[in-house]
GROMACS .gro file of C-alpha atoms in nm:
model
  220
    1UNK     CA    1   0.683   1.223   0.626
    2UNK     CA    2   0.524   1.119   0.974
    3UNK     CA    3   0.599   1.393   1.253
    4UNK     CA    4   0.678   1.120   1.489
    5UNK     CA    5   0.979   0.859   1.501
    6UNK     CA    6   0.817   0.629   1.703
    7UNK     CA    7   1.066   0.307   1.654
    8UNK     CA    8   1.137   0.357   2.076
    9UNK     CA    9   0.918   0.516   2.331
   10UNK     CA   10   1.070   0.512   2.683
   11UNK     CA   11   0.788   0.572   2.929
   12UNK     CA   12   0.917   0.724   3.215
   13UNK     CA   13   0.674   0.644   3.500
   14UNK     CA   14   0.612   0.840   3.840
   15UNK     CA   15   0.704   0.515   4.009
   16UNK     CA   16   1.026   0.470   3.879
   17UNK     CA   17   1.176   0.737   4.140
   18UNK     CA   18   1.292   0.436   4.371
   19UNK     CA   19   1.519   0.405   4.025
   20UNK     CA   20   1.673   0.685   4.023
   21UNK     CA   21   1.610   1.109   3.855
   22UNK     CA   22   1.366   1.044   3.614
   23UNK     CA   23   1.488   1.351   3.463
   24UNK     CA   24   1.835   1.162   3.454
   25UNK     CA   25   1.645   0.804   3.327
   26UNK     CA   26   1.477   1.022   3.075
   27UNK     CA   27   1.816   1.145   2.910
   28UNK     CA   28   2.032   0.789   2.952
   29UNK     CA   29   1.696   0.664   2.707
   30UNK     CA   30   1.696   0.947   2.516
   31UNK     CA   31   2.111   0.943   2.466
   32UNK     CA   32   2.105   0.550   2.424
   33UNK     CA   33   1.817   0.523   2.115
   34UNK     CA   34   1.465   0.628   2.256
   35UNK     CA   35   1.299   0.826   1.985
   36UNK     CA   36   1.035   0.977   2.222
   37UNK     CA   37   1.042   1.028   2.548
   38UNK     CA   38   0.705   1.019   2.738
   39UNK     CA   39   0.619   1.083   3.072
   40UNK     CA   40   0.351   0.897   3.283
   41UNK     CA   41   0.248   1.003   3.650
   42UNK     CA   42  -0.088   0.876   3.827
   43UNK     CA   43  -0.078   1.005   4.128
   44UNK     CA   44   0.101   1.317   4.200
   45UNK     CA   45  -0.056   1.657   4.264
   46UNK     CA   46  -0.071   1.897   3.903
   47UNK     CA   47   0.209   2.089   4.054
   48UNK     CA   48   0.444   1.822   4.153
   49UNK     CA   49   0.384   1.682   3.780
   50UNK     CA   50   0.494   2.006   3.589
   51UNK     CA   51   0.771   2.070   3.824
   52UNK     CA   52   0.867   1.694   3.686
   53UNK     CA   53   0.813   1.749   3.324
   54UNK     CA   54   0.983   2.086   3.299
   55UNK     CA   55   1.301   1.895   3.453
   56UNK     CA   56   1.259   1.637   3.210
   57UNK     CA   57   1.195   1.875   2.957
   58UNK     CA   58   1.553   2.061   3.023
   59UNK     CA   59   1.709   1.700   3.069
   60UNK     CA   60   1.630   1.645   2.707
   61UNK     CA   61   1.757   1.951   2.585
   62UNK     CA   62   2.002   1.948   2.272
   63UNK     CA   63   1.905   1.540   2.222
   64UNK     CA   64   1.612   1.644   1.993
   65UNK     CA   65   1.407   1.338   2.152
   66UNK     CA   66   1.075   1.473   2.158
   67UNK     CA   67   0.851   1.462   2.479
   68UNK     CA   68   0.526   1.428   2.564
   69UNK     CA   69   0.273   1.441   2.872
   70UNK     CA   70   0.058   1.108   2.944
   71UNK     CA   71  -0.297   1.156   2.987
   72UNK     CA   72  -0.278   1.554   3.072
   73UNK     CA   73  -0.280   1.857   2.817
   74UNK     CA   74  -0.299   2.093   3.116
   75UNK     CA   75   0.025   2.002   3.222
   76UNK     CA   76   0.170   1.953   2.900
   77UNK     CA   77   0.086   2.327   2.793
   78UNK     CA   78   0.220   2.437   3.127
   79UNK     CA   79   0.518   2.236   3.115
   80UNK     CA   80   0.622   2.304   2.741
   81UNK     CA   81   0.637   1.972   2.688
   82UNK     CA   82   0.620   1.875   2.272
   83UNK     CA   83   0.287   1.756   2.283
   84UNK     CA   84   0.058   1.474   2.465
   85UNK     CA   85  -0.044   1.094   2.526
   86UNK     CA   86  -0.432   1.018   2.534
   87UNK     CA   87  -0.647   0.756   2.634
   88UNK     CA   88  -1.029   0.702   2.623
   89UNK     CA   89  -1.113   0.861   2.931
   90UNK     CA   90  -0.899   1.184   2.857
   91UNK     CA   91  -0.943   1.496   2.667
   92UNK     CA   92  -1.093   1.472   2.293
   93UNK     CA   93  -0.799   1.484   2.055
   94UNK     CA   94  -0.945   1.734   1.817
   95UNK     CA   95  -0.976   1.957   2.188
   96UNK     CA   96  -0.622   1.905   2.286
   97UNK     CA   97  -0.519   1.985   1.915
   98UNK     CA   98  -0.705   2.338   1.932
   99UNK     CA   99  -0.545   2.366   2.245
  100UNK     CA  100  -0.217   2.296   2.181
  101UNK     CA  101  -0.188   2.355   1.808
  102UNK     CA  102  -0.089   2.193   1.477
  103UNK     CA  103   0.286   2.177   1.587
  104UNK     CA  104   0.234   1.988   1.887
  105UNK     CA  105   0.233   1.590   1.875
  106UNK     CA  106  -0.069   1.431   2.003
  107UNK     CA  107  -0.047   1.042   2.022
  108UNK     CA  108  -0.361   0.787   2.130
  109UNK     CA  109  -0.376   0.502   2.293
  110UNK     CA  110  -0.618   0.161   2.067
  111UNK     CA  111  -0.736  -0.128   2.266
  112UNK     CA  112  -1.006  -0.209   2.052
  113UNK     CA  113  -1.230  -0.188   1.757
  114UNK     CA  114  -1.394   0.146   1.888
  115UNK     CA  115  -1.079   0.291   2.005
  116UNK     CA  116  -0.935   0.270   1.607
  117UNK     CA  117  -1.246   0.410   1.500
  118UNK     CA  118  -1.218   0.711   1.716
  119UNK     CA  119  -0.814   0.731   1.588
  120UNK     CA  120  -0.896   0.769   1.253
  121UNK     CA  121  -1.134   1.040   1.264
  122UNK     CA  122  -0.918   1.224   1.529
  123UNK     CA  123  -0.603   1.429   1.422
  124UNK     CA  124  -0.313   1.224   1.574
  125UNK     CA  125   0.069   1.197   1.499
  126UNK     CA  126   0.083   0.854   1.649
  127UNK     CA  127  -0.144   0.551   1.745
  128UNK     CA  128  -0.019   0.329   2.001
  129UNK     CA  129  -0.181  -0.038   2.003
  130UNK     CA  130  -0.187  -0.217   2.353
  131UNK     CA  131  -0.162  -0.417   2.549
  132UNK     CA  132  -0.067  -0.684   2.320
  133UNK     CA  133   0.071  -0.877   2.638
  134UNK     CA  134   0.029  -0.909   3.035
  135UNK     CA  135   0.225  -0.577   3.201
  136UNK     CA  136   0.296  -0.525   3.544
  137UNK     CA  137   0.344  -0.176   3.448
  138UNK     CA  138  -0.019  -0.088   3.499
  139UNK     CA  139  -0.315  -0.268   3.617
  140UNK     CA  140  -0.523  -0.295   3.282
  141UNK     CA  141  -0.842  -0.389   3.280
  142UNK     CA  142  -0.878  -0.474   2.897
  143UNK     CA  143  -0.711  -0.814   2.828
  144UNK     CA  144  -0.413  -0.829   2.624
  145UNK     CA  145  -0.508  -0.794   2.220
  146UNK     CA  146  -0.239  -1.032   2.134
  147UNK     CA  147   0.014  -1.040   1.815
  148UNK     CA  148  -0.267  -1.143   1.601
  149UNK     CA  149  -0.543  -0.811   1.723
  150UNK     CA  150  -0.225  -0.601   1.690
  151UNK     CA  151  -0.242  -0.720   1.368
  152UNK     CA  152  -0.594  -0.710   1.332
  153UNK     CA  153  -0.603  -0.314   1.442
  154UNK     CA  154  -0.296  -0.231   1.294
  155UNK     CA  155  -0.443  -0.308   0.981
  156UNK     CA  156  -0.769  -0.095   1.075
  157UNK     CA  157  -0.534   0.220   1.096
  158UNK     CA  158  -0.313   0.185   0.793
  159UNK     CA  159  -0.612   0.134   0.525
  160UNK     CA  160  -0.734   0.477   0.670
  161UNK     CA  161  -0.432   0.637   0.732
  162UNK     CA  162  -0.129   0.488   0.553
  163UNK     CA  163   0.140   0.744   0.740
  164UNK     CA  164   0.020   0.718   1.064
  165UNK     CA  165   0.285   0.572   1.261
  166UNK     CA  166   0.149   0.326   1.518
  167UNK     CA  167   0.355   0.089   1.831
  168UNK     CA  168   0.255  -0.183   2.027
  169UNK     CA  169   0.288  -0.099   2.397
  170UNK     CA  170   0.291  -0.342   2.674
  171UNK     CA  171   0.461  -0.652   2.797
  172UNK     CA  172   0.730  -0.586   2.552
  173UNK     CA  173   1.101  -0.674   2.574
  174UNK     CA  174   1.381  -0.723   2.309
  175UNK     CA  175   1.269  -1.012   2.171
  176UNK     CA  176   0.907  -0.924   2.162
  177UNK     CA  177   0.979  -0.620   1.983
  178UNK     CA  178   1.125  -0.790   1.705
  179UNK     CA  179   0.762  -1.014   1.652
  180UNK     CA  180   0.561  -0.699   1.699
  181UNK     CA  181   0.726  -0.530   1.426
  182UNK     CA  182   0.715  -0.870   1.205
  183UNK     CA  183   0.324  -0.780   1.248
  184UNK     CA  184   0.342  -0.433   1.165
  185UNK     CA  185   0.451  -0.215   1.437
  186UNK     CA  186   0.662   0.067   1.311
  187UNK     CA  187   0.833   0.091   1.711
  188UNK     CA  188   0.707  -0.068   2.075
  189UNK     CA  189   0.680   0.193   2.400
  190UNK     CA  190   0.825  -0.005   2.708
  191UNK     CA  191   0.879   0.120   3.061
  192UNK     CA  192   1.069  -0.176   3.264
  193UNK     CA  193   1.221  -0.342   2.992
  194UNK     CA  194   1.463  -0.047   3.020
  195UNK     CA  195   1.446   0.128   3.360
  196UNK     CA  196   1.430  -0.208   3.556
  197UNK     CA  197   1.752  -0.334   3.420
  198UNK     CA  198   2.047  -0.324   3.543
  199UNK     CA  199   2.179  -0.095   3.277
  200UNK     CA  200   1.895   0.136   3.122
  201UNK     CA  201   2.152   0.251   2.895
  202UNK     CA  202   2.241  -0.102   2.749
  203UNK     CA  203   1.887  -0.183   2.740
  204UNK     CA  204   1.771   0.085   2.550
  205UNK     CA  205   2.076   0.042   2.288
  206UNK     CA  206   1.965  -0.359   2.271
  207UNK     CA  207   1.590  -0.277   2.207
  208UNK     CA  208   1.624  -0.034   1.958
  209UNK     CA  209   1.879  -0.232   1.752
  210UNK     CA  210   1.644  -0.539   1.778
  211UNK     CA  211   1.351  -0.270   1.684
  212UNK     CA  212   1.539  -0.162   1.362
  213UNK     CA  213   1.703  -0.504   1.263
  214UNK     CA  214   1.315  -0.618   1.264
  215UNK     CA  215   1.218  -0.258   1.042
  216UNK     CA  216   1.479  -0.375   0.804
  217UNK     CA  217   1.386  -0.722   0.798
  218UNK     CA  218   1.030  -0.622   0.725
  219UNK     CA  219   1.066  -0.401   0.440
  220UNK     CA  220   1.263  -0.643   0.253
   0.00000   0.00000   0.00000
């Protein structure tokens, strides 16, 4: 049974604070469907960022939404968060797992044909596949992969490591969701498809029905 329930990830970005507490965004996702919570900050100071995650941390309380700490184990560990998001350019995962431990959830990010290679020798709960379309979100660098290298990757990961759970991230709104998960995305992470609309709380409720009408539509 995979650790992680990773049909909705609401990213809760640093630069959503002209939206509102992201403590406060963080529980409206986690209360409306999100099944992890993750938290995403590029440019404040180490302190400022686990003074944030500890109040998201205590937002989440009693929702059982699990949370995790983009890019840094340092403040994950400090924070208490339930585990940690890397990319290529951060810590090793086998380091952060001796680090944090075997109970802590460690997810990584795949944009390419090295970046699966290096998820399945690495001990993840969670692979996360993107971008599969243009964000604003995030200036990226890599071009978008696509619905068909989603596919292409996805398929990488689940011949080596059939439970691994593994979303598409990027560009993604209701409707998208649904053709990610017709390619085999067990879930999509998504930042402004739910904090920029008008109602987070609807938005989240929409996506993850469309997520798991598309689950159920694929296992038939």
């Amino acid at each position: 049974m995979p650790k992680v329930d990773y049909r909705l990830n609401a990213l809760v970005d640093a630069r959503l604070a002209d939206k509102g507490n992201l403590a406060d965004l963080a529980r409206t996702a986690a209360l409306n469907g999100a099944t992890l919570i993750q938290y995403r900050d590029k440019t404040n100071s180490t302190r400022e960022m686990i003074e944030q995650a500890r109040a998201i941390g205590a937002a989440l309380a009693g929702t059982s939404v699990p949370f995790v700490i983009n890019d840094r184990v340092d403040v994950a560990i400090a924070a208490g968060a339930d585990g940690v998001h890397l990319g290529r350019d951060d810590m090793d995962a086998a380091k952060a797992r001796s680090m944090m431990g075997d109970a802590a959830i460690i997810g990584l990010t795949v944009k390419n044909d090295a970046d699966a290679r290096a998820a399945i020798g690495s001990p993840i709960d969670y692979a996360c596949i993107g971008g599969v379309y243009e964000t604003l979100s995030k200036r990226n660098p890599d071009p978008p992969v696509g619905l068909e290298g989603f596919a292409r990757l996805r398929a990488a990961l689940l011949t080596a490591k059939p439970d691994l759970p593994v979303g598409a991230i990027a560009g993604i709104n209701a409707q998208r969701a649904g053709e990610v998960v017709a390619v085999g995305a067990d879930g999509v992470a998504v930042i402004s498809a739910i904090f920029a609309a008008v109602d987070p709380a609807a938005a989240t409720r929409e996506l993850r029905a469309c997520v798991d009408s598309a689950l159920k539509e694929a296992a038939r």
